[in-house]
Structures are given as C-alpha cells and as structure tokens.
Coordinates of C-alpha atoms in Angstrom, one line a residue:
M519 CA -241.6 -166.1 -42.1
S520 CA -244.3 -164.0 -40.5
S521 CA -242.0 -162.9 -37.7
D522 CA -239.3 -161.8 -40.3
R523 CA -242.0 -159.8 -42.1
S524 CA -243.2 -158.3 -38.9
R525 CA -239.6 -157.3 -37.9
R526 CA -239.0 -155.8 -41.3
G527 CA -242.2 -153.9 -41.0
L528 CA -241.3 -152.6 -37.6
W529 CA -237.9 -151.4 -38.9
Q530 CA -239.5 -149.7 -41.9
R531 CA -242.1 -148.0 -39.7
C532 CA -239.3 -146.8 -37.3
Q533 CA -237.2 -145.6 -40.2
R534 CA -240.1 -143.6 -41.7
R535 CA -240.7 -142.0 -38.3
V536 CA -237.1 -141.0 -37.9
D537 CA -236.9 -139.8 -41.5
T538 CA -239.6 -137.2 -40.8
L539 CA -237.6 -135.7 -37.9
S540 CA -235.7 -132.5 -38.3
L541 CA -232.5 -133.2 -36.4
A542 CA -230.2 -130.1 -35.9
D543 CA -226.6 -130.2 -36.9
P544 CA -224.8 -130.2 -34.6
F545 CA -227.3 -132.4 -32.6
D546 CA -228.0 -131.4 -29.0
I547 CA -230.2 -133.8 -27.0
A548 CA -231.5 -131.0 -24.7
D549 CA -232.6 -128.9 -27.7
F550 CA -234.2 -132.0 -29.3
I551 CA -236.2 -132.7 -26.1
R552 CA -237.3 -129.0 -25.9
T553 CA -238.4 -129.1 -29.5
L554 CA -240.4 -132.3 -28.8
A555 CA -242.0 -130.7 -25.8
A556 CA -243.0 -127.6 -27.8
H557 CA -244.4 -129.9 -30.6
R558 CA -246.4 -131.8 -28.0
G559 CA -247.6 -128.6 -26.3
R560 CA -246.5 -129.8 -22.8
P561 CA -243.3 -129.7 -20.8
I562 CA -240.8 -132.6 -20.7
E563 CA -238.7 -132.5 -17.5
L564 CA -235.3 -134.3 -17.5
V565 CA -234.6 -135.8 -14.1
P566 CA -231.1 -137.2 -13.6
V567 CA -231.0 -140.0 -11.1
T568 CA -228.2 -141.7 -9.2
D569 CA -228.1 -144.6 -6.8
R570 CA -230.8 -146.7 -8.4
P571 CA -229.8 -150.3 -7.8
N572 CA -232.3 -152.8 -9.3
L573 CA -234.2 -150.0 -11.1
P574 CA -234.3 -149.3 -14.8
C575 CA -231.8 -146.8 -16.3
G576 CA -234.6 -144.8 -17.7
L577 CA -238.3 -144.2 -17.0
L578 CA -241.0 -142.1 -18.6
V579 CA -243.5 -140.8 -16.1
T580 CA -246.5 -139.0 -17.5
T581 CA -248.8 -136.7 -15.5
A582 CA -251.8 -134.6 -16.6
D583 CA -249.5 -131.6 -16.9
A584 CA -246.0 -132.8 -17.9
D585 CA -243.9 -135.7 -18.9
Y586 CA -240.8 -136.6 -16.8
I587 CA -237.9 -138.5 -18.3
L588 CA -235.8 -140.0 -15.5
Y589 CA -232.3 -141.2 -16.6
A590 CA -229.2 -142.6 -15.1
A591 CA -226.8 -139.7 -14.2
D592 CA -224.0 -142.1 -13.3
T593 CA -223.3 -143.4 -16.8
T594 CA -221.5 -142.3 -19.9
P595 CA -222.8 -139.4 -22.0
L596 CA -223.5 -141.7 -24.9
H597 CA -225.5 -144.0 -22.7
Q598 CA -227.4 -141.0 -21.3
H599 CA -228.2 -139.8 -24.8
H600 CA -229.5 -143.2 -25.7
I601 CA -231.7 -143.4 -22.6
L602 CA -233.1 -140.0 -23.2
L603 CA -233.8 -140.8 -26.9
H604 CA -235.4 -144.1 -26.0
E605 CA -237.8 -142.5 -23.5
A606 CA -238.5 -139.6 -26.0
A607 CA -239.2 -142.3 -28.7
H608 CA -242.1 -143.5 -26.5
L609 CA -243.5 -140.0 -26.8
L610 CA -242.8 -139.8 -30.5
C611 CA -244.5 -143.1 -31.2
G612 CA -247.5 -142.3 -29.0
H613 CA -247.0 -145.3 -26.8
Q614 CA -249.4 -145.9 -24.0
D615 CA -248.8 -148.3 -21.1
D616 CA -250.6 -151.5 -20.8
G617 CA -252.6 -150.6 -17.7
A618 CA -249.6 -150.1 -15.3
T619 CA -250.0 -147.5 -12.6
L620 CA -247.3 -145.8 -10.5
N621 CA -244.9 -148.6 -9.9
S622 CA -242.3 -149.0 -7.2
A623 CA -239.5 -147.7 -9.4
A624 CA -241.3 -144.4 -10.0
R625 CA -242.2 -144.2 -6.3
T626 CA -238.6 -144.7 -5.3
L627 CA -237.2 -142.2 -7.8
M628 CA -239.9 -139.5 -7.4
P629 CA -241.3 -139.9 -3.9
A630 CA -242.7 -136.3 -3.9
L631 CA -244.9 -137.0 -6.8
P632 CA -248.4 -138.0 -5.6
P633 CA -249.4 -141.3 -7.1
A634 CA -252.8 -139.9 -8.1
L635 CA -251.1 -137.5 -10.5
V636 CA -249.3 -140.2 -12.5
E637 CA -251.1 -141.3 -15.6
R638 CA -248.5 -143.8 -16.8
V639 CA -245.1 -145.1 -16.2
L640 CA -243.0 -146.7 -18.9
G641 CA -239.6 -148.3 -17.9
R642 CA -236.9 -149.7 -20.2
T643 CA -236.6 -153.1 -18.6
V644 CA -238.3 -155.5 -21.0
Y645 CA -237.1 -155.3 -24.6
T646 CA -239.4 -158.1 -25.8
E647 CA -242.5 -155.8 -25.5
P648 CA -243.4 -154.3 -29.0
Q649 CA -243.4 -150.8 -27.6
E650 CA -239.9 -151.2 -26.1
Q651 CA -238.6 -152.7 -29.3
E652 CA -240.0 -149.8 -31.3
A653 CA -238.6 -147.2 -28.9
E654 CA -235.2 -148.9 -28.9
I655 CA -235.1 -148.9 -32.7
V656 CA -236.1 -145.3 -33.0
A657 CA -233.5 -144.2 -30.5
S658 CA -230.8 -146.2 -32.2
L659 CA -231.8 -144.8 -35.7
I660 CA -231.7 -141.2 -34.4
L661 CA -228.3 -141.8 -32.8
S662 CA -227.0 -143.4 -35.9
R663 CA -228.2 -140.6 -38.1
V664 CA -226.6 -137.9 -36.0
S665 CA -223.4 -139.9 -35.5
L666 CA -222.9 -140.4 -39.2
R667 CA -222.8 -136.6 -39.6
E668 CA -219.9 -136.3 -37.2
S669 CA -216.5 -137.4 -38.2
P670 CA -213.5 -137.3 -35.9
P671 CA -210.9 -134.6 -36.5
A672 CA -207.9 -135.8 -38.7
T673 CA -205.6 -135.8 -35.6
A674 CA -207.9 -138.2 -33.8
R675 CA -207.8 -140.8 -36.5
A676 CA -205.8 -143.9 -35.6
P677 CA -203.6 -145.3 -38.3
G678 CA -205.5 -148.0 -40.2
L679 CA -204.3 -151.3 -41.6
E680 CA -202.2 -149.5 -44.1
A681 CA -199.8 -148.5 -41.4
L682 CA -199.3 -152.1 -40.3
F683 CA -198.1 -153.0 -43.8
N684 CA -196.1 -149.8 -44.4
R685 CA -198.5 -148.7 -47.1
P686 CA -199.4 -145.0 -47.5
D687 CA -202.6 -143.8 -45.9
P688 CA -205.0 -142.9 -48.7
R689 CA -206.4 -140.0 -46.6
S690 CA -203.0 -138.3 -46.7
S691 CA -203.3 -137.3 -50.4
G692 CA -200.2 -139.3 -51.4
R693 CA -197.7 -137.5 -49.2

C-alpha cells in the first residue's frame, strides 16, 4: 500500500512540475534547453557522443561554470529528445548526486575536462534510483504533453478499422 501511495505521490509531484512549465508550440528541444539555461543563470552545453559502448546514452556533468548534457548522437531523434529531456529533468528537479565524483564514463566521454572541475555526474543507467525515476517521469510527461499538440497531417493518417470492414471513415465528413 505504502509503495502505491509513494508512486502516486511521485507521479503527482512530477505532473505538478511539468504543469508549471511553459512549453512553446511548436516545441523545440534546443530552445527549451536554452530557456532552462537562462532560467538557471548558467550555460547548458549539449554534447553529442558516438561510439560509446557500455556507457549510458545520456549523462549530466556539472562544473562550477556550466552544465553539460552528453547524449547519444547515433540514435533516433525521438530517443535523443527523450535523453535530453531526462537529463534536463535532473536540473529542473534540483537533483544532486549521492557523492559520486567524475566517473569513468565522464572521463571517457570528456577527456579534456579536468576531474577537479567536475562537481557531479549523473548517468541514466539505474532506473530504480528515486532521482532517475523522477527524471524519467518528468521527461515522459513533457514529451507526452508536446506530442499531444501535434497531430499527423490528414494524408499521413492510415486507414483505421473502418476500412477493413468497408465502413466510411468518420473523419471524411460522410463523403
């Protein structure tokens, strides 16, 4: 029971957070990140990464002067948006690491960044952690909210079940 209540509370908290966001229409992930950076008063650099076997598809690296979101460049645009929103959600939620310092993934992906500059590294590898769950839910809710505003053009709509049974498509105004 308590775990159900806890999960429900997490979803409600995430929904309230997303409800307060002003999401442009049409939504542009780069503009969203720039707005978040301006709101936080510090730059957020997006760092596309390829060839990352055995490494997370996204990382948030925070230094004293900037935040860096590393994301898989060799995946679909939708997956990239989700990765970027997940890492941005850590910033939106004010997440802190649990004492982790510059880990091997960040060292591999950003070798030129001196370890002494890194304040925290958050990777999206363990979804059982409460912060990872919260970031995942916030990212999913944002994507859901902006996706609901977009509908495919009429020519892109596939015939529905009506076509299988030779029934008129209700979207065609009876013609």
